[in-house]
């Protein structure tokens, strides 16, 4: 008996399936690599800014309140987030010009306090909207050249499984 090889049509179908799988998984893998590189980077580009916004949003979702210091419009300010639950870390965000610093402080079960700080440089600057701050609301303004983006900040509950 002779061993039967693959026909040209069968090879083309297998190669076509491989190409389709490669191109369908490529955006997912590139997105994950870009996200990891963005969170580890010290300097963020405009494309990486949404990753920083997602991190700030996640911190605010796990916070019951936020304190602003100083309590008036300033080019440099700090947001101290009060954790919603006891096991959540205390997080503070310091923003001064194009520099953003996130400090997370967590208490381990044995009582040891562990702190981690990440610092990023952005292509734009952050400021608090003074009119909204006077009304007791936080509205963050991000300026990058002629472009301005407004980001409303609110504390909330994280998504949890129903009992």
PDB file of C-alpha atoms in Angstrom:
ATOM      1  CA  UNK A   1       0.000   0.000   0.000  1.00  0.00           C
ATOM      2  CA  UNK A   2       1.024   3.527  -0.668  1.00  0.00           C
ATOM      3  CA  UNK A   3       0.811   6.316   1.911  1.00  0.00           C
ATOM      4  CA  UNK A   4      -1.717   8.905   0.878  1.00  0.00           C
ATOM      5  CA  UNK A   5      -0.525  12.537   1.014  1.00  0.00           C
ATOM      6  CA  UNK A   6      -2.553  15.693   1.383  1.00  0.00           C
ATOM      7  CA  UNK A   7      -4.154  17.179  -1.686  1.00  0.00           C
ATOM      8  CA  UNK A   8      -3.583  20.808  -2.628  1.00  0.00           C
ATOM      9  CA  UNK A   9      -7.166  21.678  -1.685  1.00  0.00           C
ATOM     10  CA  UNK A  10      -6.762  20.159   1.794  1.00  0.00           C
ATOM     11  CA  UNK A  11      -3.521  22.072   2.367  1.00  0.00           C
ATOM     12  CA  UNK A  12      -5.140  25.333   1.241  1.00  0.00           C
ATOM     13  CA  UNK A  13      -8.054  24.818   3.634  1.00  0.00           C
ATOM     14  CA  UNK A  14      -5.705  24.130   6.575  1.00  0.00           C
ATOM     15  CA  UNK A  15      -3.550  27.187   5.760  1.00  0.00           C
ATOM     16  CA  UNK A  16      -6.664  29.360   5.362  1.00  0.00           C
ATOM     17  CA  UNK A  17      -7.997  28.244   8.772  1.00  0.00           C
ATOM     18  CA  UNK A  18      -4.597  29.003  10.329  1.00  0.00           C
ATOM     19  CA  UNK A  19      -4.511  32.494   8.789  1.00  0.00           C
ATOM     20  CA  UNK A  20      -8.051  33.250   9.970  1.00  0.00           C
ATOM     21  CA  UNK A  21      -7.200  32.109  13.517  1.00  0.00           C
ATOM     22  CA  UNK A  22      -3.990  34.142  13.519  1.00  0.00           C
ATOM     23  CA  UNK A  23      -5.726  37.339  12.429  1.00  0.00           C
ATOM     24  CA  UNK A  24      -8.645  36.837  14.814  1.00  0.00           C
ATOM     25  CA  UNK A  25      -6.348  36.367  17.840  1.00  0.00           C
ATOM     26  CA  UNK A  26      -3.872  39.082  16.845  1.00  0.00           C
ATOM     27  CA  UNK A  27      -5.925  42.091  18.118  1.00  0.00           C
ATOM     28  CA  UNK A  28      -6.546  40.384  21.456  1.00  0.00           C
ATOM     29  CA  UNK A  29      -2.895  39.533  22.001  1.00  0.00           C
ATOM     30  CA  UNK A  30      -1.715  42.974  20.861  1.00  0.00           C
ATOM     31  CA  UNK A  31      -4.251  44.626  23.173  1.00  0.00           C
ATOM     32  CA  UNK A  32      -3.033  42.612  26.148  1.00  0.00           C
ATOM     33  CA  UNK A  33       0.611  43.358  25.343  1.00  0.00           C
ATOM     34  CA  UNK A  34      -0.159  47.076  24.890  1.00  0.00           C
ATOM     35  CA  UNK A  35      -2.072  47.178  28.187  1.00  0.00           C
ATOM     36  CA  UNK A  36       0.753  45.521  30.116  1.00  0.00           C
ATOM     37  CA  UNK A  37       3.357  47.761  28.503  1.00  0.00           C
ATOM     38  CA  UNK A  38       1.228  50.826  29.259  1.00  0.00           C
ATOM     39  CA  UNK A  39       0.794  50.008  32.929  1.00  0.00           C
ATOM     40  CA  UNK A  40       4.503  49.273  33.310  1.00  0.00           C
ATOM     41  CA  UNK A  41       5.641  52.309  31.313  1.00  0.00           C
ATOM     42  CA  UNK A  42       6.853  55.443  33.049  1.00  0.00           C
ATOM     43  CA  UNK A  43       5.825  57.672  30.152  1.00  0.00           C
ATOM     44  CA  UNK A  44       2.352  57.222  28.644  1.00  0.00           C
ATOM     45  CA  UNK A  45       1.365  58.255  25.151  1.00  0.00           C
ATOM     46  CA  UNK A  46      -2.068  59.556  24.205  1.00  0.00           C
ATOM     47  CA  UNK A  47      -3.022  56.005  23.187  1.00  0.00           C
ATOM     48  CA  UNK A  48      -2.079  54.693  26.651  1.00  0.00           C
ATOM     49  CA  UNK A  49      -4.059  57.339  28.546  1.00  0.00           C
ATOM     50  CA  UNK A  50      -7.260  55.200  28.646  1.00  0.00           C
ATOM     51  CA  UNK A  51      -5.348  52.568  30.636  1.00  0.00           C
ATOM     52  CA  UNK A  52      -4.590  55.128  33.329  1.00  0.00           C
ATOM     53  CA  UNK A  53      -8.220  56.243  33.293  1.00  0.00           C
ATOM     54  CA  UNK A  54      -9.342  52.611  33.727  1.00  0.00           C
ATOM     55  CA  UNK A  55      -7.034  52.236  36.741  1.00  0.00           C
ATOM     56  CA  UNK A  56      -8.408  55.440  38.302  1.00  0.00           C
ATOM     57  CA  UNK A  57     -11.995  54.319  37.603  1.00  0.00           C
ATOM     58  CA  UNK A  58     -11.365  50.927  39.219  1.00  0.00           C
ATOM     59  CA  UNK A  59      -9.918  52.614  42.319  1.00  0.00           C
ATOM     60  CA  UNK A  60     -12.922  54.926  42.553  1.00  0.00           C
ATOM     61  CA  UNK A  61     -15.315  51.968  42.195  1.00  0.00           C
ATOM     62  CA  UNK A  62     -13.758  50.438  45.330  1.00  0.00           C
ATOM     63  CA  UNK A  63     -13.887  53.708  47.294  1.00  0.00           C
ATOM     64  CA  UNK A  64     -16.629  54.966  49.586  1.00  0.00           C
ATOM     65  CA  UNK A  65     -15.426  58.588  49.520  1.00  0.00           C
ATOM     66  CA  UNK A  66     -12.698  60.770  48.107  1.00  0.00           C
ATOM     67  CA  UNK A  67     -10.894  63.671  49.786  1.00  0.00           C
ATOM     68  CA  UNK A  68      -9.240  66.411  47.722  1.00  0.00           C
ATOM     69  CA  UNK A  69      -6.239  68.262  49.054  1.00  0.00           C
ATOM     70  CA  UNK A  70      -5.956  71.164  48.812  1.00  0.00           C
ATOM     71  CA  UNK A  71      -9.754  71.724  48.836  1.00  0.00           C
ATOM     72  CA  UNK A  72      -9.509  74.509  46.255  1.00  0.00           C
ATOM     73  CA  UNK A  73      -8.356  74.604  42.609  1.00  0.00           C
ATOM     74  CA  UNK A  74      -4.612  74.075  42.407  1.00  0.00           C
ATOM     75  CA  UNK A  75      -2.139  73.019  39.679  1.00  0.00           C
ATOM     76  CA  UNK A  76      -0.984  70.190  41.980  1.00  0.00           C
ATOM     77  CA  UNK A  77      -3.537  68.202  43.963  1.00  0.00           C
ATOM     78  CA  UNK A  78      -4.066  64.865  45.626  1.00  0.00           C
ATOM     79  CA  UNK A  79      -7.067  62.515  45.709  1.00  0.00           C
ATOM     80  CA  UNK A  80      -7.240  60.267  48.784  1.00  0.00           C
ATOM     81  CA  UNK A  81      -9.700  57.405  48.325  1.00  0.00           C
ATOM     82  CA  UNK A  82     -11.336  55.903  51.403  1.00  0.00           C
ATOM     83  CA  UNK A  83     -11.739  52.137  50.882  1.00  0.00           C
ATOM     84  CA  UNK A  84     -15.259  50.731  50.672  1.00  0.00           C
ATOM     85  CA  UNK A  85     -14.355  47.497  52.458  1.00  0.00           C
ATOM     86  CA  UNK A  86     -11.751  46.754  55.090  1.00  0.00           C
ATOM     87  CA  UNK A  87      -9.804  44.407  52.794  1.00  0.00           C
ATOM     88  CA  UNK A  88      -9.504  47.026  50.030  1.00  0.00           C
ATOM     89  CA  UNK A  89      -6.280  49.061  49.892  1.00  0.00           C
ATOM     90  CA  UNK A  90      -6.054  52.769  50.693  1.00  0.00           C
ATOM     91  CA  UNK A  91      -5.239  54.517  47.431  1.00  0.00           C
ATOM     92  CA  UNK A  92      -4.105  58.054  46.745  1.00  0.00           C
ATOM     93  CA  UNK A  93      -3.496  59.786  43.432  1.00  0.00           C
ATOM     94  CA  UNK A  94      -1.149  62.791  43.316  1.00  0.00           C
ATOM     95  CA  UNK A  95      -1.356  64.883  40.152  1.00  0.00           C
ATOM     96  CA  UNK A  96       1.089  67.668  39.455  1.00  0.00           C
ATOM     97  CA  UNK A  97       1.320  68.919  35.910  1.00  0.00           C
ATOM     98  CA  UNK A  98       2.066  66.049  33.577  1.00  0.00           C
ATOM     99  CA  UNK A  99       3.184  63.744  36.426  1.00  0.00           C
ATOM    100  CA  UNK A 100       0.702  61.310  37.975  1.00  0.00           C
ATOM    101  CA  UNK A 101       1.538  59.196  41.012  1.00  0.00           C
ATOM    102  CA  UNK A 102      -0.591  56.357  42.420  1.00  0.00           C
ATOM    103  CA  UNK A 103       0.155  55.027  45.898  1.00  0.00           C
ATOM    104  CA  UNK A 104      -1.592  51.930  47.212  1.00  0.00           C
ATOM    105  CA  UNK A 105      -1.273  50.946  50.884  1.00  0.00           C
ATOM    106  CA  UNK A 106      -2.498  47.542  52.008  1.00  0.00           C
ATOM    107  CA  UNK A 107      -2.460  45.862  55.409  1.00  0.00           C
ATOM    108  CA  UNK A 108      -1.498  42.176  55.345  1.00  0.00           C
ATOM    109  CA  UNK A 109      -3.273  39.665  57.642  1.00  0.00           C
ATOM    110  CA  UNK A 110      -0.205  39.584  59.923  1.00  0.00           C
ATOM    111  CA  UNK A 111      -0.464  43.369  60.436  1.00  0.00           C
ATOM    112  CA  UNK A 112       2.401  44.383  58.142  1.00  0.00           C
ATOM    113  CA  UNK A 113       1.677  47.461  56.004  1.00  0.00           C
ATOM    114  CA  UNK A 114       2.806  47.238  52.376  1.00  0.00           C
ATOM    115  CA  UNK A 115       2.914  50.259  50.081  1.00  0.00           C
ATOM    116  CA  UNK A 116       3.428  50.411  46.302  1.00  0.00           C
ATOM    117  CA  UNK A 117       3.851  53.552  44.203  1.00  0.00           C
ATOM    118  CA  UNK A 118       3.605  53.924  40.420  1.00  0.00           C
ATOM    119  CA  UNK A 119       4.520  57.135  38.619  1.00  0.00           C
ATOM    120  CA  UNK A 120       3.641  58.096  35.053  1.00  0.00           C
ATOM    121  CA  UNK A 121       4.411  61.061  32.810  1.00  0.00           C
ATOM    122  CA  UNK A 122       1.583  62.066  30.492  1.00  0.00           C
ATOM    123  CA  UNK A 123       1.623  64.098  27.285  1.00  0.00           C
ATOM    124  CA  UNK A 124      -0.940  66.469  28.835  1.00  0.00           C
ATOM    125  CA  UNK A 125      -1.833  67.918  32.227  1.00  0.00           C
ATOM    126  CA  UNK A 126      -4.588  67.263  34.767  1.00  0.00           C
ATOM    127  CA  UNK A 127      -6.521  69.912  36.666  1.00  0.00           C
ATOM    128  CA  UNK A 128      -9.729  70.030  38.696  1.00  0.00           C
ATOM    129  CA  UNK A 129     -12.641  72.053  37.350  1.00  0.00           C
ATOM    130  CA  UNK A 130     -12.959  74.912  39.899  1.00  0.00           C
ATOM    131  CA  UNK A 131     -16.701  75.486  39.367  1.00  0.00           C
ATOM    132  CA  UNK A 132     -17.584  71.865  40.051  1.00  0.00           C
ATOM    133  CA  UNK A 133     -15.193  71.678  43.009  1.00  0.00           C
ATOM    134  CA  UNK A 134     -17.090  74.576  44.623  1.00  0.00           C
ATOM    135  CA  UNK A 135     -20.294  72.516  44.222  1.00  0.00           C
ATOM    136  CA  UNK A 136     -18.732  69.509  45.939  1.00  0.00           C
ATOM    137  CA  UNK A 137     -18.304  67.486  42.738  1.00  0.00           C
ATOM    138  CA  UNK A 138     -15.080  66.266  41.171  1.00  0.00           C
ATOM    139  CA  UNK A 139     -14.588  66.955  37.503  1.00  0.00           C
ATOM    140  CA  UNK A 140     -11.114  66.254  36.197  1.00  0.00           C
ATOM    141  CA  UNK A 141      -9.920  68.184  33.154  1.00  0.00           C
ATOM    142  CA  UNK A 142      -7.190  66.716  30.965  1.00  0.00           C
ATOM    143  CA  UNK A 143      -5.515  69.155  28.555  1.00  0.00           C
ATOM    144  CA  UNK A 144      -3.310  67.932  25.762  1.00  0.00           C
ATOM    145  CA  UNK A 145      -2.361  70.763  23.445  1.00  0.00           C
ATOM    146  CA  UNK A 146      -5.613  72.253  22.143  1.00  0.00           C
ATOM    147  CA  UNK A 147      -7.636  69.182  23.112  1.00  0.00           C
ATOM    148  CA  UNK A 148      -9.509  69.079  26.443  1.00  0.00           C
ATOM    149  CA  UNK A 149     -11.266  66.074  27.909  1.00  0.00           C
ATOM    150  CA  UNK A 150     -13.543  66.177  30.955  1.00  0.00           C
ATOM    151  CA  UNK A 151     -13.653  63.194  33.298  1.00  0.00           C
ATOM    152  CA  UNK A 152     -16.366  63.069  35.968  1.00  0.00           C
ATOM    153  CA  UNK A 153     -15.268  61.321  39.151  1.00  0.00           C
ATOM    154  CA  UNK A 154     -17.682  59.520  41.439  1.00  0.00           C
ATOM    155  CA  UNK A 155     -17.238  56.860  44.087  1.00  0.00           C
ATOM    156  CA  UNK A 156     -19.328  53.750  43.750  1.00  0.00           C
ATOM    157  CA  UNK A 157     -19.737  50.110  44.542  1.00  0.00           C
ATOM    158  CA  UNK A 158     -17.822  47.477  42.623  1.00  0.00           C
ATOM    159  CA  UNK A 159     -19.732  44.778  40.807  1.00  0.00           C
ATOM    160  CA  UNK A 160     -20.244  41.886  43.195  1.00  0.00           C
ATOM    161  CA  UNK A 161     -21.862  38.472  42.895  1.00  0.00           C
ATOM    162  CA  UNK A 162     -25.358  38.224  44.320  1.00  0.00           C
ATOM    163  CA  UNK A 163     -25.604  35.895  47.388  1.00  0.00           C
TER     164      UNK A 163
END
